[in-house]
PDB file of C-alpha atoms and ligand atoms in Angstrom:
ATOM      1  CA  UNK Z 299     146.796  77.634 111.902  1.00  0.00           C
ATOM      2  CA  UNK Z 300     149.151  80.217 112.551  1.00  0.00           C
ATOM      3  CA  UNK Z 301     151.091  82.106 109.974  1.00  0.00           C
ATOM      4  CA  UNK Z 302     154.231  80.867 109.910  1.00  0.00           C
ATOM      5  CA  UNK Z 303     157.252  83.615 109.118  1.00  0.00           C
ATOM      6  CA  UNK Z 304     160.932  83.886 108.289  1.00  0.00           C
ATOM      7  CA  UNK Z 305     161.922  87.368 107.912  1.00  0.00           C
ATOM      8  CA  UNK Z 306     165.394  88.902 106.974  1.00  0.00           C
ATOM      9  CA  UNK Z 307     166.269  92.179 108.911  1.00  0.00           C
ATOM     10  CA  UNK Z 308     169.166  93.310 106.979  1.00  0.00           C
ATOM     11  CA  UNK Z 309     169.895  96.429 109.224  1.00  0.00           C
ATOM     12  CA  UNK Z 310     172.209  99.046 107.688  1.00  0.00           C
ATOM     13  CA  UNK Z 311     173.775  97.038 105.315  1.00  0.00           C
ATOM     14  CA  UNK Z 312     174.080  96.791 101.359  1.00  0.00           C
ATOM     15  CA  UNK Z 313     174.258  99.247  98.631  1.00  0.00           C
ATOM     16  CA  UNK Z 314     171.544  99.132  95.907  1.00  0.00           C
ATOM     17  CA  UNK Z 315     174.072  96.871  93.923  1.00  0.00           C
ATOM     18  CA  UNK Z 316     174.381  94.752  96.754  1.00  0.00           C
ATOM     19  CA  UNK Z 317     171.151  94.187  97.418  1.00  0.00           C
ATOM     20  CA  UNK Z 318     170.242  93.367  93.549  1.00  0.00           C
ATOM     21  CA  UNK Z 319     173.093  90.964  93.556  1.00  0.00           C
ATOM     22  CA  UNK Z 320     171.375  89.513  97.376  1.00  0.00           C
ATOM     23  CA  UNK Z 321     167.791  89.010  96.220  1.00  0.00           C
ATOM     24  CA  UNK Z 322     168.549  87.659  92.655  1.00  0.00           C
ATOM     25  CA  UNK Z 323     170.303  85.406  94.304  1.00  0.00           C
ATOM     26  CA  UNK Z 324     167.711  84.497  96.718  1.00  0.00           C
ATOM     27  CA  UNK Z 325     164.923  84.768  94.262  1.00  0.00           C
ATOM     28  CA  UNK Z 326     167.149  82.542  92.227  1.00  0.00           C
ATOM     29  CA  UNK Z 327     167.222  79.554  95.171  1.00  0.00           C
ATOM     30  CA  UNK Z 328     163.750  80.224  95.755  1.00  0.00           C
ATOM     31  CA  UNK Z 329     162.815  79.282  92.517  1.00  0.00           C
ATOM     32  CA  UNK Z 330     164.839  75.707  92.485  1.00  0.00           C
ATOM     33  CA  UNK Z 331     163.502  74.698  95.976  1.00  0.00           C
ATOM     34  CA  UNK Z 332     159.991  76.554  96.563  1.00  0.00           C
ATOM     35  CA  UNK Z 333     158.598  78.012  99.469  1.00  0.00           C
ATOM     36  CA  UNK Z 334     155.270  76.567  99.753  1.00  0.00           C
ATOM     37  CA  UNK Z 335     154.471  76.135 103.490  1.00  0.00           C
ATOM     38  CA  UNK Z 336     155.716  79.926 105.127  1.00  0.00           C
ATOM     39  CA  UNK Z 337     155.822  83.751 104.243  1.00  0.00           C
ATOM     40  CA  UNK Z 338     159.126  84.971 103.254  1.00  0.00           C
ATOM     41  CA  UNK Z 339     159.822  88.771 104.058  1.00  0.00           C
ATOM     42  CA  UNK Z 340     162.899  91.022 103.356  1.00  0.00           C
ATOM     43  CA  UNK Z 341     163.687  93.949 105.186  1.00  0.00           C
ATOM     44  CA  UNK Z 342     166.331  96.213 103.180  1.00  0.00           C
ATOM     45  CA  UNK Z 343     167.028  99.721 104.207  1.00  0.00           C
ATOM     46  CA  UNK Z 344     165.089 102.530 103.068  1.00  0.00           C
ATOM     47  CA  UNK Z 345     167.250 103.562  99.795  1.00  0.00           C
ATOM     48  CA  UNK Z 346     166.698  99.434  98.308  1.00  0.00           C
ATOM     49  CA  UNK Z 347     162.984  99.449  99.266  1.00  0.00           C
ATOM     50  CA  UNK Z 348     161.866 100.155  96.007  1.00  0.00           C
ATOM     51  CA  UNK Z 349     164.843  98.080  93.484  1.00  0.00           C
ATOM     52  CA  UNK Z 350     163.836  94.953  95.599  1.00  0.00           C
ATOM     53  CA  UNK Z 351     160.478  95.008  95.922  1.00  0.00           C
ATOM     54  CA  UNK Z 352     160.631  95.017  91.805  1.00  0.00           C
ATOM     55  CA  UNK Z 353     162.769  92.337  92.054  1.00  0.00           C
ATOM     56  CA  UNK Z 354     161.087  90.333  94.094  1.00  0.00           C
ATOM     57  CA  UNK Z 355     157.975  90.606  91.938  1.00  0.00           C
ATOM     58  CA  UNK Z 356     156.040  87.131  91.739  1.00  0.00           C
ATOM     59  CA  UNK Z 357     158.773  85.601  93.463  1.00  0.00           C
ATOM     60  CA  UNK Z 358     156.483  85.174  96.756  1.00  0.00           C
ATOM     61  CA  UNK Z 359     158.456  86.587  98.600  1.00  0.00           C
ATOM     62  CA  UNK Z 360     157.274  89.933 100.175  1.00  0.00           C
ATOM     63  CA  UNK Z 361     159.782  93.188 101.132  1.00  0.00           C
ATOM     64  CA  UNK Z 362     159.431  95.379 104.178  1.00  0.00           C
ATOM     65  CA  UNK Z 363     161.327  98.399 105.679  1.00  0.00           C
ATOM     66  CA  UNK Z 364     162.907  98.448 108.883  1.00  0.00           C
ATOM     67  CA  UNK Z 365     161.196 101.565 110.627  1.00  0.00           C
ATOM     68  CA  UNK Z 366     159.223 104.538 109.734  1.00  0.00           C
ATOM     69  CA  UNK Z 367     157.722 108.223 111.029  1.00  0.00           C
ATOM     70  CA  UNK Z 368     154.660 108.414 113.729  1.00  0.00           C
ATOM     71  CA  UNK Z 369     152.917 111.250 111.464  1.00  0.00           C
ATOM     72  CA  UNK Z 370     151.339 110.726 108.122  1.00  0.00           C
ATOM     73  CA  UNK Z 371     153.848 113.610 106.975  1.00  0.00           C
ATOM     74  CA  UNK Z 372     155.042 117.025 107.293  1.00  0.00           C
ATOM     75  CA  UNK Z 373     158.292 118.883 108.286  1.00  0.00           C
ATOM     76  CA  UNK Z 374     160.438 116.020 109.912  1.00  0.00           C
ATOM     77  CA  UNK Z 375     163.696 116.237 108.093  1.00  0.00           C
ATOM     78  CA  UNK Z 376     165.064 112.918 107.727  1.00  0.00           C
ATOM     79  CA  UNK Z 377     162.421 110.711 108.471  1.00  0.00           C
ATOM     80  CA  UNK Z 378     160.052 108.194 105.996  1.00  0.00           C
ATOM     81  CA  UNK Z 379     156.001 108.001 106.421  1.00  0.00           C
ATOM     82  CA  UNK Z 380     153.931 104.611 105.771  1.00  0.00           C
ATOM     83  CA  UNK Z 381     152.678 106.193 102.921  1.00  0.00           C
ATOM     84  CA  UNK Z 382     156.179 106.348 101.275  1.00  0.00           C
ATOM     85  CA  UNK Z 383     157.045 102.917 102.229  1.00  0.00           C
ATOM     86  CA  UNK Z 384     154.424 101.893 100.849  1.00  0.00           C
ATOM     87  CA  UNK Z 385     154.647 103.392  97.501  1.00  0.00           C
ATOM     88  CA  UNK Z 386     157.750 101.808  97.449  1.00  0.00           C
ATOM     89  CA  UNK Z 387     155.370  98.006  97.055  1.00  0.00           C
ATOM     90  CA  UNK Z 388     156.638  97.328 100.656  1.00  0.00           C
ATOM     91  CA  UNK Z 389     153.983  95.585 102.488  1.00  0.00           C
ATOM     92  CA  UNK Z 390     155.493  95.400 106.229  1.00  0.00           C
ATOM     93  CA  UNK Z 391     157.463  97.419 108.286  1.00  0.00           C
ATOM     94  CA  UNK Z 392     159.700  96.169 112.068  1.00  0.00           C
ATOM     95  CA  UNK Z 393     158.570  98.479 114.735  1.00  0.00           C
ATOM     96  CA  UNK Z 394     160.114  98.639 118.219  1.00  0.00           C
ATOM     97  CA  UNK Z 395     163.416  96.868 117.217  1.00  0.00           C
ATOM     98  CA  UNK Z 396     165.708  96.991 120.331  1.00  0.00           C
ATOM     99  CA  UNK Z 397     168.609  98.678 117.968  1.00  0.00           C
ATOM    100  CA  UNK Z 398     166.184 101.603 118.037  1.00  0.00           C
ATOM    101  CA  UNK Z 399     164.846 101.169 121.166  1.00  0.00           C
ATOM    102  CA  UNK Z 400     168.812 102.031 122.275  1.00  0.00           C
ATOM    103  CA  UNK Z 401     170.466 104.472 120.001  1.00  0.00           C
ATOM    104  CA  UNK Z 402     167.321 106.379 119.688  1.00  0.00           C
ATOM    105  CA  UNK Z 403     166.056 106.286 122.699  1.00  0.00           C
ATOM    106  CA  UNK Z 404     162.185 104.921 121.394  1.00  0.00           C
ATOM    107  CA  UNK Z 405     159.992 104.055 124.351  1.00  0.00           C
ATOM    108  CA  UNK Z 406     156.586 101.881 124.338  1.00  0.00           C
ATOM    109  CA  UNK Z 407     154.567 105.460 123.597  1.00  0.00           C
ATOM    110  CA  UNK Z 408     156.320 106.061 120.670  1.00  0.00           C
ATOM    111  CA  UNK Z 409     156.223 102.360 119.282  1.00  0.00           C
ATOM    112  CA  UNK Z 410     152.714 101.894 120.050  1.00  0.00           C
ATOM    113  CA  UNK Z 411     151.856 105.485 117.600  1.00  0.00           C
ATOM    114  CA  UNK Z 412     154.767 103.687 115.322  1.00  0.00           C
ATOM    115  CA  UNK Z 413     152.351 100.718 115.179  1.00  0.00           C
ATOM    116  CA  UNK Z 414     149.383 102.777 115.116  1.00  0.00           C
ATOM    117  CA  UNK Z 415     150.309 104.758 111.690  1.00  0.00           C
ATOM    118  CA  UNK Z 416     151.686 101.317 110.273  1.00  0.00           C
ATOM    119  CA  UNK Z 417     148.457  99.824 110.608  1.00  0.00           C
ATOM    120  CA  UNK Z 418     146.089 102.647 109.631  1.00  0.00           C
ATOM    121  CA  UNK Z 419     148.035 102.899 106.316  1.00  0.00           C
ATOM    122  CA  UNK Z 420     147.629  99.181 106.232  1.00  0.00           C
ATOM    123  CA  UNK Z 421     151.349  97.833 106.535  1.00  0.00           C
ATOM    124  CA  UNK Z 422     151.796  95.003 108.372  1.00  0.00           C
ATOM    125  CA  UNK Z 423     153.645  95.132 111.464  1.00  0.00           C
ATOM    126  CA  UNK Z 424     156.340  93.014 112.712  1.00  0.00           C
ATOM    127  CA  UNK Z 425     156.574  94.284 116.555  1.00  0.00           C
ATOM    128  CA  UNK Z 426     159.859  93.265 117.948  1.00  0.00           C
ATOM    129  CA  UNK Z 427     160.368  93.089 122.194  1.00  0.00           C
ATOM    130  CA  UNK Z 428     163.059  91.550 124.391  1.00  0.00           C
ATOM    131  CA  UNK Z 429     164.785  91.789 127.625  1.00  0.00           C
ATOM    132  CA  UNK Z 430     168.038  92.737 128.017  1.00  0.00           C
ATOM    133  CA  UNK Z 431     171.089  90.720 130.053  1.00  0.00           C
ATOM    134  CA  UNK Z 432     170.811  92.769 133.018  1.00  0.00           C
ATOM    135  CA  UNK Z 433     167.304  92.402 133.447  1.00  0.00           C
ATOM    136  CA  UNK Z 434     167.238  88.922 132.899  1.00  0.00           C
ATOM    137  CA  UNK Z 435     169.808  88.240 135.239  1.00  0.00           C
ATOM    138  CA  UNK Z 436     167.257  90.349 137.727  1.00  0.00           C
ATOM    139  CA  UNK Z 437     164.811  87.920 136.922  1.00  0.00           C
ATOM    140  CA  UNK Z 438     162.811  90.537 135.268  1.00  0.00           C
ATOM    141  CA  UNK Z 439     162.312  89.051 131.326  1.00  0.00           C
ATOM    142  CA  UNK Z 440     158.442  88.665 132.104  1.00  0.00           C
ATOM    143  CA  UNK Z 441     158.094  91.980 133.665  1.00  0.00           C
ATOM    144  CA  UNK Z 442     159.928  93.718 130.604  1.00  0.00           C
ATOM    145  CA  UNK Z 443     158.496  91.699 127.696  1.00  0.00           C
ATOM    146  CA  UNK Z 444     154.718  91.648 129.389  1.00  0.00           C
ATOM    147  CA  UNK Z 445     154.994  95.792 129.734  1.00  0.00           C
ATOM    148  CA  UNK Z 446     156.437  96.024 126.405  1.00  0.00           C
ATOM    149  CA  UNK Z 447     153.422  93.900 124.970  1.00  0.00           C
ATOM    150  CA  UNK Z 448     151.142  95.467 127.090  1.00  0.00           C
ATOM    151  CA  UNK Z 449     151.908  99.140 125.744  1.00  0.00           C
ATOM    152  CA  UNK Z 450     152.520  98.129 122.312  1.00  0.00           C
ATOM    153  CA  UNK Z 451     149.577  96.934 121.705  1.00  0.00           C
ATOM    154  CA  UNK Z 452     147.006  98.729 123.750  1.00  0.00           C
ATOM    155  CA  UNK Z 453     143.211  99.375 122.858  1.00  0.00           C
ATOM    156  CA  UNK Z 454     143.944  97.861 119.460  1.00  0.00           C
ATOM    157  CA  UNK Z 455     141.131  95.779 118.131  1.00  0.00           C
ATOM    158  CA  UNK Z 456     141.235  91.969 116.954  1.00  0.00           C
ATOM    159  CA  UNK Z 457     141.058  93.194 113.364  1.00  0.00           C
ATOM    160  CA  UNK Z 458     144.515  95.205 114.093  1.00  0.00           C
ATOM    161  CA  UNK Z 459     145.542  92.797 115.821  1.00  0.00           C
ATOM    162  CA  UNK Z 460     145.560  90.594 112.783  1.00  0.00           C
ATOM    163  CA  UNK Z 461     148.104  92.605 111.074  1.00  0.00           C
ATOM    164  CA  UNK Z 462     150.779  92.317 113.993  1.00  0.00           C
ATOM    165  CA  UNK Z 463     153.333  89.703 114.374  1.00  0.00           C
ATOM    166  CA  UNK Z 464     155.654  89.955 117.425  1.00  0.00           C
ATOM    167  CA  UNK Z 465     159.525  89.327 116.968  1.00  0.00           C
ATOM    168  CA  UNK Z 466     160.595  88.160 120.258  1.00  0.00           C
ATOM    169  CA  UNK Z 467     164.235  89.065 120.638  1.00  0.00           C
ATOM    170  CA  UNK Z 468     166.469  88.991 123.808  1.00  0.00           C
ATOM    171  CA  UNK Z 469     168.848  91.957 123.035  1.00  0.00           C
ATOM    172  CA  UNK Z 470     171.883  89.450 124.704  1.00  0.00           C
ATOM    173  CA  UNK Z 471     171.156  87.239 121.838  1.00  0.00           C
ATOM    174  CA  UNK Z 472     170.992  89.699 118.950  1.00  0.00           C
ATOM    175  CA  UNK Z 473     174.503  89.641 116.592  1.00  0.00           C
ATOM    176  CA  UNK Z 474     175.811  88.063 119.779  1.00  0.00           C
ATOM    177  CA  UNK Z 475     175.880  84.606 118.360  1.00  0.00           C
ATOM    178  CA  UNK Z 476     174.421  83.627 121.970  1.00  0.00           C
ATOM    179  CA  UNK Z 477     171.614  81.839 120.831  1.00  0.00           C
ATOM    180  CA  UNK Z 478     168.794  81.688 123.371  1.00  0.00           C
ATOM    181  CA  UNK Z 479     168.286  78.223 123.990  1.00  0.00           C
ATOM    182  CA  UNK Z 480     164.871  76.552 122.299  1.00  0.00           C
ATOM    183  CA  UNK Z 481     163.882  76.215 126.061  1.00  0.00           C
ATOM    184  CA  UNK Z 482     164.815  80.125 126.882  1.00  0.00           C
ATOM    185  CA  UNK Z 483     163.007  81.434 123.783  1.00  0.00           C
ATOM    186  CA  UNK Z 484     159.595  78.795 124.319  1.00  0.00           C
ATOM    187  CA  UNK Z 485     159.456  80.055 127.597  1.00  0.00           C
ATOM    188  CA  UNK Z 486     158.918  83.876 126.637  1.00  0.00           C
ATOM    189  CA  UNK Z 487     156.921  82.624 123.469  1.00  0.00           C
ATOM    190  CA  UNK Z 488     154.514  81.280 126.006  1.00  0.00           C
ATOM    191  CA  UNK Z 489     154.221  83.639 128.378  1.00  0.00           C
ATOM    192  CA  UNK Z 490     153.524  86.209 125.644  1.00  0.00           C
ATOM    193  CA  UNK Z 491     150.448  84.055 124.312  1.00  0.00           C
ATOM    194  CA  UNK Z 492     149.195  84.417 127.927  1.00  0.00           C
ATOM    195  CA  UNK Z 493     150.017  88.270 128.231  1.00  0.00           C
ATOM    196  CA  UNK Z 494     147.908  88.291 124.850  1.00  0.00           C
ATOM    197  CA  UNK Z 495     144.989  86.407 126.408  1.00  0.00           C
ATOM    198  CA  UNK Z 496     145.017  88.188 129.642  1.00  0.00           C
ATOM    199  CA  UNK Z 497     145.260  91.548 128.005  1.00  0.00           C
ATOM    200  CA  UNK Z 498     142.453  90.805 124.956  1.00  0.00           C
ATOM    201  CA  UNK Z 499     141.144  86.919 124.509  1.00  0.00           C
ATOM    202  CA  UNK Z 500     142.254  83.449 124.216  1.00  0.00           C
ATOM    203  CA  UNK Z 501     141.578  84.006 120.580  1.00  0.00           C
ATOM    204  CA  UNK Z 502     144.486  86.599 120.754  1.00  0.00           C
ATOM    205  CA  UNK Z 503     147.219  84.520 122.099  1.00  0.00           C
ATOM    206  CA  UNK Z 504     146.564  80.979 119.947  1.00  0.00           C
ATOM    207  CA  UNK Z 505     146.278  83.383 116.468  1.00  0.00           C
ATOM    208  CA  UNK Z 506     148.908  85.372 117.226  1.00  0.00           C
ATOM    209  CA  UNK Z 507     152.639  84.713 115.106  1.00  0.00           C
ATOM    210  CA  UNK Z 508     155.574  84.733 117.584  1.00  0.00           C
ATOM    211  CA  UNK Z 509     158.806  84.704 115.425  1.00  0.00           C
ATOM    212  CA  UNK Z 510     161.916  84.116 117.560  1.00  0.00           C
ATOM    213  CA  UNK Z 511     165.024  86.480 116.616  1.00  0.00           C
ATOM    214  CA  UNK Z 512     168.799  86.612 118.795  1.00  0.00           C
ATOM    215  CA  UNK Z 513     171.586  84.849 116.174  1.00  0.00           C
ATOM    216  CA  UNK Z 514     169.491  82.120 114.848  1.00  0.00           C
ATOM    217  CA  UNK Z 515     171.481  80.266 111.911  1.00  0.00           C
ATOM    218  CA  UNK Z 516     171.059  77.635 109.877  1.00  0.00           C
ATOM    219  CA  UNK Z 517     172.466  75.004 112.089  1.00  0.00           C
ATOM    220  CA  UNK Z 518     170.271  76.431 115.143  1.00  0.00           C
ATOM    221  CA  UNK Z 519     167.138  77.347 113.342  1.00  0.00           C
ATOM    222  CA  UNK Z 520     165.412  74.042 113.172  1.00  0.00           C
ATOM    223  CA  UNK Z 521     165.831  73.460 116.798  1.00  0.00           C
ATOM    224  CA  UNK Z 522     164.256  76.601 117.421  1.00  0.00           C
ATOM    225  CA  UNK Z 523     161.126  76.261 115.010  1.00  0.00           C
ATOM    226  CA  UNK Z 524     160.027  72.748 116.756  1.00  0.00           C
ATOM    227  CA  UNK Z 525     159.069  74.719 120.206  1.00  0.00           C
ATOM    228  CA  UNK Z 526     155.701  74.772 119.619  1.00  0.00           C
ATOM    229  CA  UNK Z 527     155.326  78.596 120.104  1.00  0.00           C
ATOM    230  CA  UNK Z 528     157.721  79.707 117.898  1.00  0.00           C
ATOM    231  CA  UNK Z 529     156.204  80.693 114.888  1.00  0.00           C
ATOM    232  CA  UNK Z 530     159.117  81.316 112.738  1.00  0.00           C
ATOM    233  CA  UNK Z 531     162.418  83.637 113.135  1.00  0.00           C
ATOM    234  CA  UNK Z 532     163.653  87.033 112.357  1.00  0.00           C
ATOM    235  CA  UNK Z 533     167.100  86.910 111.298  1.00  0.00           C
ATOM    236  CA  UNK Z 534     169.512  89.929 111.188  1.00  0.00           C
ATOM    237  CA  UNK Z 535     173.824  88.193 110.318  1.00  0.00           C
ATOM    238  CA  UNK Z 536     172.581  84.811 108.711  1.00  0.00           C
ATOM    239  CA  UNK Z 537     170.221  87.175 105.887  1.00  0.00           C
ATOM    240  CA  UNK Z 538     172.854  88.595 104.926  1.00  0.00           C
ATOM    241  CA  UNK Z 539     173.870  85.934 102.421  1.00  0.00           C
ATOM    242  CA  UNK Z 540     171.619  84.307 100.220  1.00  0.00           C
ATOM    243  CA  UNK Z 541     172.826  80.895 101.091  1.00  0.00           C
ATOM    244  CA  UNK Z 542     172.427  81.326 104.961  1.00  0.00           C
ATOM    245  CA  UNK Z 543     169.168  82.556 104.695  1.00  0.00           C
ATOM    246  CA  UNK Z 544     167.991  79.870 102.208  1.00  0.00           C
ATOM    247  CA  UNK Z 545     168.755  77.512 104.881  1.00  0.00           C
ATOM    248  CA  UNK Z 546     166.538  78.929 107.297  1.00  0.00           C
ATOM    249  CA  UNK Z 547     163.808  79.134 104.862  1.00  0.00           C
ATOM    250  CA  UNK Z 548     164.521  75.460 104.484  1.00  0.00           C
ATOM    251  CA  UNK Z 549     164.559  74.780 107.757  1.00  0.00           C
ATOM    252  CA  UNK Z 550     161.282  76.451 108.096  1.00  0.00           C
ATOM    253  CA  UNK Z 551     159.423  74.157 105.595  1.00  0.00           C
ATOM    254  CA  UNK Z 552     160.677  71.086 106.982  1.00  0.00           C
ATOM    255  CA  UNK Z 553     160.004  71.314 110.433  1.00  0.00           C
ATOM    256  CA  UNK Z 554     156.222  73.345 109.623  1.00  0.00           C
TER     257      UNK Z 554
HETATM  258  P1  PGA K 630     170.977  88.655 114.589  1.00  0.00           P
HETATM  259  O1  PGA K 630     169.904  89.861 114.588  1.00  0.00           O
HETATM  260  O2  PGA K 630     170.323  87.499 113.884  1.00  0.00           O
HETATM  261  O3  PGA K 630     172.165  89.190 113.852  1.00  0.00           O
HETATM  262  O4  PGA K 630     171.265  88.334 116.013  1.00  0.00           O
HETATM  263  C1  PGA K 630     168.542  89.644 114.774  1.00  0.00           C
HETATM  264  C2  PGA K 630     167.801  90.954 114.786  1.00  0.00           C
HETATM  265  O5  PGA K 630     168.329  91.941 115.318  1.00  0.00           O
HETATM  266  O6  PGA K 630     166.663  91.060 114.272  1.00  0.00           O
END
């Protein structure tokens, strides 16, 4: 059985107060209606890392940060290493999101060493790729999303592999509120298992967790989870309120 995920990408948003108030009140719902079926995650920015994670503490639900440095550390002013992330009791970390693949200009080279550091410090990755409008309007969504698999992920080993999830977002769909349709978004969620089995083994493609990200709410989310490739969602907007986000959990554990 696949692991089944819904994670919060909260983006650059909330002060440390904010995000106390945020995940009390999460942890708070949590609590009244359990989670007993899927992983939770929450990924606050850098500077809450550490206040949440405490929070958080026995609540089940796990915290991860939203990027990090290719190096293990040295003179990169600015930047955050998997070893501080991890000292901060964050236990994943979003690689390749397509906000950074755009303002900052991060190509598949530089997310696959982003993945490779994750992993070798022993954060779990959550691997995000998606086509943009133009391209799938050139009929290219397979072409991108295969290439950015491809690269991601190369020469890692089934072991590795274990540690990745891949966020499937189209970048037309993300704080768009144009939802990719359940059809849209079970197409790419297949083809990726087969770009998985092609590139390593069958094994690959049926173990592997394909969350589905692009404006999923709580009135689109359970439409979404019944494809039978999606695997769960990443959710930027709809985290950003306890409420929302408890609704998608919900969702989550009725339809898995
Ligand atoms: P959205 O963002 O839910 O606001 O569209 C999703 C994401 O970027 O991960």
């Amino acid at each position: 059985m696949r692991k089944k995920i819904v994670a919060g990408n909260w983006k650059m948003f909330k002060t440390n107060s904010e995000a106390v108030r945020l995940v009390q009140s999460l942890r708070t719902r949590v609590e009244k209606s359990p989670v007993k079926k899927n992983t939770v995650i929450v990924c606050p920015p850098y500077t809450a890392l550490e206040k949440v994670s405490g929070i958080l503490q026995g609540s089940g639900i796990q915290v991860g940060a939203q990027n990090l440095f290719w190096e293990e550390e040295g003179a990169y002013t600015g930047e955050i290493s998997a070893k501080m992330i991890k000292s901060t009791g964050a236990k994943w970390v979003i690689i390749g999101h397509s906000e950074r693949r755009r303002y900052f200009k991060e190509d598949e080279n530089l997310i696959h060493r982003k993945i490779q550091i994750a992993l070798k410090n022993k954060l779990k990755v959550i691997f995000c790729v998606g086509e943009t409008l133009e391209e799938r309007e050139e009929n290219l969504t397979k072409d991108i999303v295969g290439n950015q698999v491809e690269w991601g992920l190369k020469d890692f080993t089934h072991q590795q592999l274990n540690q990745v999830v891949i966020a499937y977002e189209p970048v037309w769909a993300i704080g768009t509120g144009k939802t990719a349709t359940p059809e849209q978004a079970q197409e790419v969620h297949a083809f990726i298992r087969d770009i998985l089995n092609a590139l390593f083994d069958d094994t690959v493609g049926r173990n592997m967790t394909i969350l589905y990200g692009g404006s999923v709410k709580p009135q689109n989310a359970e439409g979404l989870f019944q494809q039978p490739d999606i695997d769960g969602g990443l959710i930027g907007g709809a985290c950003l309120k306890a409420d929302s986000f408890h609704r998608i959990i919900k969702a989550a554990e009725k339809v898995y």
